[in-house]
CSV table of C-alpha atoms in Angstrom, one decimal:
chain,number,residue,atom,x,y,z
A,13,MET,CA,47.3,116.7,224.5
A,14,ILE,CA,44.2,115.7,226.6
A,15,ARG,CA,42.2,114.8,223.8
A,16,LYS,CA,45.0,111.7,222.7
A,17,ILE,CA,44.3,110.3,226.4
A,18,VAL,CA,40.6,110.8,226.9
A,19,ASP,CA,39.6,109.9,223.0
A,20,PRO,CA,40.4,106.4,222.4
A,21,PRO,CA,37.9,104.0,223.3
A,22,ARG,CA,40.1,102.7,225.8
A,23,PHE,CA,39.9,105.8,227.8
A,24,ILE,CA,36.0,105.3,228.3
A,25,TRP,CA,36.2,101.7,229.1
A,26,ILE,CA,38.6,102.0,231.9
A,27,ILE,CA,36.3,104.4,233.5
A,28,LEU,CA,33.5,102.2,232.8
A,29,ALA,CA,35.2,99.2,234.1
A,30,LEU,CA,36.4,101.1,237.6
A,31,PRO,CA,33.5,99.7,239.7
A,32,GLY,CA,34.0,96.7,238.2
A,33,PHE,CA,37.7,96.5,239.3
A,34,ARG,CA,36.4,97.7,242.8
A,35,MET,CA,33.9,94.5,243.0
A,36,THR,CA,36.6,92.1,241.5
A,37,ASN,CA,38.8,93.7,244.5
A,38,SER,CA,36.0,93.0,247.0
A,39,LEU,CA,35.6,89.4,246.0
A,40,LEU,CA,38.9,88.5,245.9
A,41,SER,CA,39.5,89.9,249.4
A,42,GLY,CA,36.1,88.9,250.6
A,43,ALA,CA,35.1,92.4,251.5
A,44,ILE,CA,32.2,92.6,254.3
A,45,GLY,CA,29.7,95.0,253.6
A,46,PRO,CA,29.2,98.4,255.7
A,47,GLU,CA,26.1,96.8,257.5
A,48,GLY,CA,28.1,93.6,257.9
A,49,GLN,CA,26.5,91.9,255.0
A,50,PRO,CA,28.7,88.9,253.6
A,51,THR,CA,30.6,89.3,250.2
A,52,GLU,CA,28.2,88.1,247.6
A,53,GLU,CA,25.4,90.1,249.1
A,54,TYR,CA,27.5,93.0,249.5
A,55,LEU,CA,28.6,92.8,245.6
A,56,LEU,CA,24.7,92.0,244.8
A,57,HIS,CA,23.9,95.5,246.0
A,58,THR,CA,26.9,97.3,244.6
A,59,SER,CA,26.5,95.7,240.7
A,60,GLY,CA,23.0,96.8,240.8
A,61,GLU,CA,23.8,99.9,242.2
A,62,SER,CA,26.2,100.4,239.4
A,63,ALA,CA,24.3,99.2,236.4
A,64,ALA,CA,21.2,101.9,237.6
A,65,GLN,CA,23.7,104.6,237.8
A,66,ILE,CA,25.4,104.0,234.4
A,67,MET,CA,21.9,103.5,232.8
A,68,ILE,CA,21.0,107.0,234.2
A,69,LEU,CA,24.1,108.6,233.2
A,70,ALA,CA,23.5,107.1,229.5
A,71,MET,CA,20.0,108.7,229.5
A,72,MET,CA,21.2,111.9,230.8
A,73,ILE,CA,23.1,112.7,227.9
A,74,THR,CA,20.3,113.8,225.2
A,75,PRO,CA,18.7,116.1,227.8
A,76,PHE,CA,22.2,117.7,228.9
A,77,ARG,CA,22.8,118.2,225.0
A,78,MET,CA,19.5,120.3,224.5
A,79,MET,CA,20.5,122.2,227.7
A,80,PHE,CA,24.1,122.7,226.8
A,81,PRO,CA,24.4,122.5,222.7
A,82,LYS,CA,27.8,123.9,222.8
A,83,ASN,CA,29.4,122.0,225.5
A,84,LYS,CA,32.1,119.8,224.7
A,85,PHE,CA,31.7,117.1,227.5
A,86,TRP,CA,28.2,116.0,226.4
A,87,ALA,CA,29.1,116.1,222.8
A,88,TRP,CA,32.2,113.8,223.6
A,89,MET,CA,29.7,112.0,226.0
A,90,LEU,CA,27.1,111.2,223.1
A,91,LYS,CA,29.8,109.8,221.0
A,92,ARG,CA,30.6,107.0,223.8
A,93,ARG,CA,26.7,106.7,224.8
A,94,ARG,CA,26.5,102.9,223.3
A,95,TYR,CA,29.6,102.1,225.4
A,96,ILE,CA,28.1,103.5,228.6
A,97,GLY,CA,24.7,101.5,227.8
A,98,MET,CA,26.6,98.3,227.2
A,99,ALA,CA,28.4,99.0,230.4
A,100,ALA,CA,25.3,99.1,232.4
A,101,PHE,CA,24.1,96.0,230.6
A,102,VAL,CA,27.1,94.2,231.9
A,103,TYR,CA,26.8,95.5,235.5
A,104,ALA,CA,23.0,94.4,235.2
A,105,VAL,CA,24.0,90.7,233.9
A,106,PHE,CA,26.6,90.2,236.9
A,107,HIS,CA,23.6,91.6,239.3
A,108,THR,CA,21.3,89.1,237.8
A,109,VAL,CA,24.1,86.2,238.0
A,110,LEU,CA,24.9,87.1,241.8
A,111,TYR,CA,21.1,87.0,242.5
A,112,ILE,CA,20.9,83.6,240.8
A,113,VAL,CA,24.2,82.5,242.8
A,114,ASP,CA,23.0,83.9,246.1
A,115,MET,CA,19.1,82.4,245.8
A,116,GLY,CA,20.4,79.2,245.0
A,117,THR,CA,17.5,77.3,243.6
A,118,VAL,CA,14.7,78.1,241.1
A,119,ARG,CA,12.0,77.3,243.4
A,120,ALA,CA,13.3,80.1,245.4
A,121,MET,CA,13.5,82.4,242.9
A,122,LEU,CA,9.8,81.3,241.9
A,123,ASN,CA,8.6,81.8,245.1
A,124,GLU,CA,9.3,85.6,245.5
A,125,PHE,CA,9.0,86.1,241.8
A,126,THR,CA,5.6,88.0,242.2
A,127,ALA,CA,6.9,90.3,244.8
A,128,LEU,CA,7.1,93.9,243.7
A,129,GLY,CA,10.5,94.2,244.1
A,130,ILE,CA,11.7,91.3,242.0
A,131,TRP,CA,9.7,90.9,239.0
A,132,THR,CA,10.5,94.9,238.1
A,133,GLY,CA,14.3,93.8,238.3
A,134,TRP,CA,13.4,90.9,236.0
A,135,LEU,CA,11.3,93.2,233.7
A,136,ALA,CA,14.3,95.5,233.6
A,137,PHE,CA,16.7,92.7,233.1
A,138,PHE,CA,14.7,91.4,229.8
A,139,ILE,CA,14.3,94.9,228.2
A,140,PHE,CA,18.3,95.5,228.7
A,141,ILE,CA,19.0,92.1,226.4
A,142,PRO,CA,17.3,93.4,223.1
A,143,LEU,CA,18.5,96.9,223.8
A,144,ALA,CA,22.3,95.5,224.1
A,145,ILE,CA,22.1,93.1,221.4
A,146,THR,CA,20.9,96.0,219.1
A,147,SER,CA,23.6,98.3,220.4
A,148,ASN,CA,25.5,98.3,216.9
A,149,ASP,CA,26.0,99.9,213.6
A,150,PHE,CA,24.7,97.0,212.0
A,151,SER,CA,21.5,96.9,214.3
A,152,VAL,CA,20.9,100.8,213.6
A,153,ARG,CA,21.3,100.4,209.8
A,154,ALA,CA,19.2,97.0,209.9
A,155,LEU,CA,16.1,98.5,212.0
A,156,GLY,CA,16.1,102.1,210.4
A,157,THR,CA,13.7,104.0,212.5
A,158,SER,CA,12.6,101.1,214.5
A,159,TRP,CA,15.6,101.2,216.3
A,160,LYS,CA,14.6,104.4,218.5
A,161,THR,CA,11.4,102.8,219.3
A,162,VAL,CA,13.1,99.7,220.4
A,163,HIS,CA,15.4,102.1,222.4
A,164,ARG,CA,12.6,104.2,223.7
A,165,PHE,CA,12.0,100.8,226.0
A,166,VAL,CA,15.1,102.0,228.1
A,167,TYR,CA,12.3,104.3,230.0
A,168,VAL,CA,10.1,101.2,230.8
A,169,ALA,CA,13.2,99.7,232.2
A,170,ALA,CA,14.3,103.0,234.0
A,171,ILE,CA,10.9,102.9,236.0
A,172,ALA,CA,10.8,99.3,236.5
A,173,THR,CA,14.5,99.8,237.9
A,174,LEU,CA,13.3,102.4,240.1
A,175,VAL,CA,10.7,100.2,241.6
A,176,HIS,CA,13.0,97.3,241.8
A,177,TRP,CA,15.6,99.3,244.1
A,178,ILE,CA,12.9,101.1,246.2
A,179,PHE,CA,11.1,97.9,247.2
A,180,VAL,CA,14.1,95.5,247.4
A,181,HIS,CA,15.5,97.8,249.6
A,182,ASN,CA,12.7,98.6,251.8
A,183,ASN,CA,13.8,102.4,251.2
A,184,ILE,CA,13.2,105.4,249.0
A,185,GLY,CA,16.2,107.5,249.7
A,186,PRO,CA,19.1,106.0,247.9
A,187,ALA,CA,16.8,105.4,244.9
A,188,LEU,CA,15.1,108.4,244.6
A,189,ALA,CA,18.9,110.4,245.1
A,190,ARG,CA,19.8,108.8,241.5
A,191,PHE,CA,16.2,109.1,240.0
A,192,VAL,CA,14.9,112.6,240.6
A,193,PRO,CA,17.9,114.3,238.7
A,194,LEU,CA,16.9,111.8,235.8
A,195,ALA,CA,13.1,112.6,236.1
A,196,LEU,CA,14.0,116.3,236.2
A,197,LEU,CA,16.3,116.1,233.4
A,198,GLU,CA,13.6,114.4,231.2
A,199,GLY,CA,10.8,116.5,232.5
A,200,TYR,CA,13.3,119.8,230.8
A,201,ARG,CA,13.5,117.8,227.8
A,202,ILE,CA,9.7,117.2,227.2
A,203,TRP,CA,9.2,120.7,227.9
A,204,ARG,CA,11.5,121.5,225.5
A,205,THR,CA,10.3,119.4,222.5
A,206,MET,CA,6.8,121.0,223.2
A,207,ASN,CA,8.0,124.5,223.5
A,208,PRO,CA,10.6,124.8,220.7
A,209,LYS,CA,10.4,128.8,220.5
A,210,SER,CA,10.9,129.3,223.9
A,211,MET,CA,14.4,128.4,224.4
A,212,ALA,CA,15.5,130.5,221.2
A,213,GLY,CA,17.3,133.0,223.4
A,214,ALA,CA,19.5,130.5,225.2
B,30,MET,CA,4.5,119.4,232.7
B,31,LYS,CA,5.3,120.6,235.9
B,32,ASN,CA,1.9,119.0,237.5
B,33,VAL,CA,3.0,115.8,236.2
B,34,LEU,CA,6.2,115.7,237.4
B,35,ALA,CA,4.8,116.7,240.7
B,36,ILE,CA,2.3,114.1,241.2
B,37,THR,CA,4.7,111.7,240.0
B,38,LEU,CA,7.1,112.6,242.9
B,39,VAL,CA,4.0,112.7,245.2
B,40,LEU,CA,3.4,109.1,244.1
B,41,LEU,CA,6.8,107.5,244.3
B,42,VAL,CA,7.1,109.1,248.0
B,43,SER,CA,4.2,107.9,249.3
B,44,ALA,CA,5.0,104.5,247.2
B,45,GLY,CA,8.3,104.6,249.1
B,46,ALA,CA,7.0,105.6,252.4
B,47,GLN,CA,4.7,102.5,252.6
B,48,ALA,CA,7.4,100.4,251.3
B,49,SER,CA,9.8,101.9,254.1
B,50,GLY,CA,8.5,98.7,256.0
B,51,ILE,CA,10.2,100.2,259.2
B,52,TYR,CA,8.2,99.0,262.5
B,53,GLU,CA,8.8,101.1,265.4
B,54,CYS,CA,9.5,99.3,268.6
B,55,ASP,CA,9.4,101.3,272.4
B,56,ALA,CA,12.7,102.4,273.2
B,57,VAL,CA,14.1,99.9,275.6
B,58,ASP,CA,18.2,100.2,277.1
B,59,ARG,CA,20.3,98.2,275.0
B,60,SER,CA,21.2,96.0,278.1
B,61,GLU,CA,17.7,94.2,278.2
B,62,TRP,CA,18.0,93.5,274.4
B,63,LEU,CA,18.2,89.8,273.5
B,64,THR,CA,21.9,89.5,272.0
B,65,GLU,CA,22.2,88.3,268.5
B,66,GLU,CA,23.0,84.8,269.5
B,67,ARG,CA,20.1,84.4,271.5
B,68,LEU,CA,17.5,85.8,268.7
B,69,THR,CA,19.5,83.3,266.2
B,70,GLN,CA,19.0,80.4,268.2
B,71,GLN,CA,15.2,81.3,269.0
B,72,LEU,CA,14.7,81.5,264.9
B,73,ILE,CA,16.7,78.7,264.3
B,74,GLU,CA,14.6,76.5,266.7
B,75,SER,CA,11.3,78.1,265.6
B,76,GLY,CA,12.4,76.2,262.1
B,77,TRP,CA,14.1,79.2,260.1
B,78,GLN,CA,16.6,78.1,257.2
B,79,GLU,CA,18.9,80.7,257.8
B,80,VAL,CA,19.6,83.8,260.0
B,81,ARG,CA,22.0,85.8,257.7
B,82,ARG,CA,22.5,89.0,259.8
B,83,MET,CA,20.6,91.5,261.9
B,84,LYS,CA,21.1,95.1,263.2
B,85,PRO,CA,19.0,97.4,265.5
B,86,ASP,CA,16.1,99.4,263.4
B,87,GLY,CA,13.5,101.5,264.6
B,88,GLY,CA,14.5,100.3,267.9
B,89,CYS,CA,13.5,96.7,266.8
B,90,TRP,CA,15.7,93.8,265.7
B,91,GLU,CA,16.0,93.9,261.8
B,92,VAL,CA,16.6,90.0,260.7
B,93,TYR,CA,17.4,89.3,257.4
B,94,GLY,CA,17.3,85.2,256.5
B,95,THR,CA,15.2,82.7,255.3
B,96,THR,CA,11.9,81.7,256.9
B,97,PRO,CA,11.1,77.9,257.3
B,98,ASP,CA,8.8,78.2,253.9
B,99,GLY,CA,11.9,79.2,252.0
B,100,GLN,CA,11.1,82.7,251.8
B,101,ARG,CA,14.1,85.2,251.9
B,102,VAL,CA,13.0,88.2,254.0
B,103,GLU,CA,13.3,90.9,256.1
B,104,GLY,CA,12.0,90.6,259.6
B,105,TYR,CA,11.5,93.2,262.5
B,106,PHE,CA,11.5,91.6,266.2
B,107,ASP,CA,11.0,92.8,269.1
B,108,PRO,CA,14.4,93.5,270.8
B,109,VAL,CA,13.1,92.0,274.2
B,110,THR,CA,10.7,89.4,273.8
B,111,GLY,CA,12.0,88.0,270.4
B,112,GLU,CA,8.0,88.5,269.2
B,113,GLN,CA,7.9,88.5,265.1
B,114,LEU,CA,6.5,92.3,264.6
B,115,LEU,CA,6.8,92.2,260.4
B,116,LEU,CA,8.1,90.0,258.0
B,117,ALA,CA,8.6,91.6,254.3
B,118,GLN,CA,9.6,89.8,251.5
B,119,ARG,CA,11.5,92.1,248.8
B,120,GLY,CA,8.9,94.6,249.8
B,121,ARG,CA,5.8,92.5,249.9
B,122,ILE,CA,4.6,92.4,253.2
B,123,LEU,CA,3.6,88.7,254.7
B,124,PHE,CA,3.0,89.7,257.8
B,125,ARG,CA,2.2,92.6,260.4
B,126,LYS,CA,1.4,92.8,263.9
B,127,GLU,CA,-1.6,95.0,264.4
B,128,ASP,CA,-1.4,97.0,267.6
């Protein structure tokens, strides 16, 4: 019964589009941010936050699967990981477009390109592009074993995103609140891979 | 593995502490503060291209705007005199007043 609702792809698409609906609503109503940010600056922040959070979610699926191999939710999520990753990319595109609009000129963007908070954001975005392009069955088949190597660059993108978030905001709290859980899960995953026997009883 | 994680966390936290860019100003009663309008006017007169918004932070006025050189910055200003204390461009410190 529930599966009939949650299993079709459109269910996860709607869930992943929810932040987008909220942003569209903010854009149309000219919403002001909690600190009095004008709409475009507010959306710049929320789109980046959504992109990062959804990327983290996609990256959490495998470690959670290792932790709870029989859990149906994470098995369900694994089947939808491609959509989750693509949603992160779409929000990252929106975020980048808003940044370009906000800055207005190439000159202004180049002026701050070398600031740690900025080039790390561009790096993450440019890593996302080939990952998004190869997120389809054709690419998985065509690339074979190198598909995994290509997609492992998401770890570089994640670290770049973390640094981008901290430095562009001059604030470590909100970024760490999202990335520490991921770091712990990845730590668990590495530990599990290095000590396969120790978990035999779990 | 635990050590690697711990070191990573310590590095991140210390990097973040440096990046926080928070400048402490002496506590002064709000009635003595420059108004938003007054500080905005002062900055525009000194050549700032845009004063987007400001909020009190660490007892200072924290201003978001664009400098005369066209750099998008966050600046900390003395709330009474309007003196520039710190200027950061996306986490890059452009100016810091030494005490």
